[in-house]
Amino acid sequence: MIIQLEEKLSDKKKEDIQSKIKGIGYQATEVKTQKANYLVCIGKKEFDIRLIGSLDGVSDVHRVSDSYKLVSRKWKVEPSRIDLGDGVIVGEGNLALMAGPCSIESEEQVRKVIEHLVATGVKIMRGGVYKPRSSPYAFRGMGMEGLKMFNRLCRENGIKIITEVMQVSQIEEMRDYIDIYQVGARNSQNFNLLDALGAVDKPVLLKRGMSGTIDELLQSAEYIFSHGNEKLMLCERGIRTYENAYRNTFDLNAIPVLKEKTHLPVIADPSHGIGLRDYVSAISLGAVMAGADGIIVEIHPDPHAAISDAEQTLNFGESAALFSKLKSTYDFLHKLN
Ligand code: PEP
Ligand code: MN
């Protein structure tokens, strides 16, 4: 059960509500987010929910039986939108396009990508400065120095930044230089990191774990939300299966299923989802047709020379064609609905 408390509720009224909940055998956890105060209540007993709904200080109450609650569509029917400022909104009704290299490599590379994004009307640039790499000897990113350069060039051109945060200590150092924290597949269940991201007032894109189920992704999202951060979006980036004709198996099924289970925006990552550039466009279009709210895609001025994920990276000609097809597909779908 979730109870939304009225704004500016007195301590006395809150205590009365809490003791009523205890009285019916439920355990309440208080959750304060940017938007509201909630009591998330766990218990098994059947009771008449109107008993709670009629209490002084309660503005809304719902029974939510899922293991994730605040992110569930059973609690919030309306889709959530995330406002990044300057008219950039992620969530239903807006197609979010995020594009950029796997890794930030140099000032020249960032400049060229920004120029391409500006020319094609893409408002959000991706690029890792802390890279999770399977081998410790591979390039692991330019770190904060790279992020500061990335930030300076994006700010000069009105472009928003999404980049991966790998550990708790990076949250604070990155905060003023980014617009969206990306939680990578390898950290999808790093619960300490998720808790800490719940405490910041900045949007988070949470990726599905490589072998994570949809339920696990939603429970990870609940960690962030229940620690106070409602500015949250999910990302399907492919899962590991027995199939080895491509890097990962992009789980198209996950898109409509997530859209039904949660009110959070759902973004597709076709680059890691299939891992081969020739198929990235087809998977992107499939994801948007299936209901994705946006795409995060790897592009590079010279894909073959990309330091990481070269095989799945698009060049500017390919990405411009893709953006334009995605926009027409999205508009077409919205006219149908
Ligand atoms: C990335 O976005 O470059 C990345 C490392 O993604 P993932 O966490 O999905 O593997
Ligand atoms: Mn990558």
PDB file of C-alpha atoms and ligand atoms in Angstrom, residues 101-103 126 128 131-132 164 182-187 207-208 210 237 247-248 269 272 296 298 309 312, ligand 1:
ATOM      1  CA  PRO A 101      30.513   8.077 -28.709  1.00  0.00           C
ATOM      2  CA  CYS A 102      30.920   5.154 -26.368  1.00  0.00           C
ATOM      3  CA  SER A 103      33.914   6.978 -24.825  1.00  0.00           C
ATOM      4  CA  ARG A 126      26.165  10.604 -24.508  1.00  0.00           C
ATOM      5  CA  GLY A 128      31.565   7.815 -21.105  1.00  0.00           C
ATOM      6  CA  LYS A 131      34.320   3.211 -18.690  1.00  0.00           C
ATOM      7  CA  PRO A 132      33.542  -0.253 -17.342  1.00  0.00           C
ATOM      8  CA  GLU A 164      27.996   6.858 -16.752  1.00  0.00           C
ATOM      9  CA  GLN A 182      23.756   6.788 -16.487  1.00  0.00           C
ATOM     10  CA  VAL A 183      23.843   3.608 -14.406  1.00  0.00           C
ATOM     11  CA  GLY A 184      25.382   0.916 -16.567  1.00  0.00           C
ATOM     12  CA  ALA A 185      24.321  -2.694 -16.926  1.00  0.00           C
ATOM     13  CA  ARG A 186      27.124  -3.837 -14.632  1.00  0.00           C
ATOM     14  CA  ASN A 187      25.887  -1.596 -11.827  1.00  0.00           C
ATOM     15  CA  LYS A 207      20.054   0.295 -17.463  1.00  0.00           C
ATOM     16  CA  ARG A 208      18.893  -3.272 -17.215  1.00  0.00           C
ATOM     17  CA  MET A 210      23.059  -8.113 -18.513  1.00  0.00           C
ATOM     18  CA  ARG A 237      20.140  -2.514 -23.537  1.00  0.00           C
ATOM     19  CA  ARG A 247      26.753  -9.191 -28.894  1.00  0.00           C
ATOM     20  CA  ASN A 248      23.497  -9.205 -26.885  1.00  0.00           C
ATOM     21  CA  ASP A 269      19.877   1.257 -26.358  1.00  0.00           C
ATOM     22  CA  HIS A 272      24.668  -2.436 -26.919  1.00  0.00           C
ATOM     23  CA  ILE A 296      20.459   6.201 -26.797  1.00  0.00           C
ATOM     24  CA  GLU A 298      26.594   5.274 -30.187  1.00  0.00           C
ATOM     25  CA  ASP A 309      32.622  -0.304 -29.086  1.00  0.00           C
ATOM     26  CA  GLN A 312      28.416  -1.060 -32.991  1.00  0.00           C
TER      27      GLN A 312
HETATM   28  C1  PEP B   1      27.828   2.248 -22.475  1.00  0.00           C
HETATM   29  O1  PEP B   1      26.746   2.868 -22.517  1.00  0.00           O
HETATM   30  O2  PEP B   1      28.831   2.550 -23.130  1.00  0.00           O
HETATM   31  C2  PEP B   1      27.870   1.002 -21.653  1.00  0.00           C
HETATM   32  C3  PEP B   1      28.998   0.585 -21.085  1.00  0.00           C
HETATM   33  O3  PEP B   1      26.682   0.398 -21.591  1.00  0.00           O
HETATM   34  P1  PEP B   1      26.181  -0.894 -20.764  1.00  0.00           P
HETATM   35  O4  PEP B   1      26.277  -0.531 -19.317  1.00  0.00           O
HETATM   36  O5  PEP B   1      24.767  -1.075 -21.226  1.00  0.00           O
HETATM   37  O6  PEP B   1      27.063  -2.050 -21.144  1.00  0.00           O
END
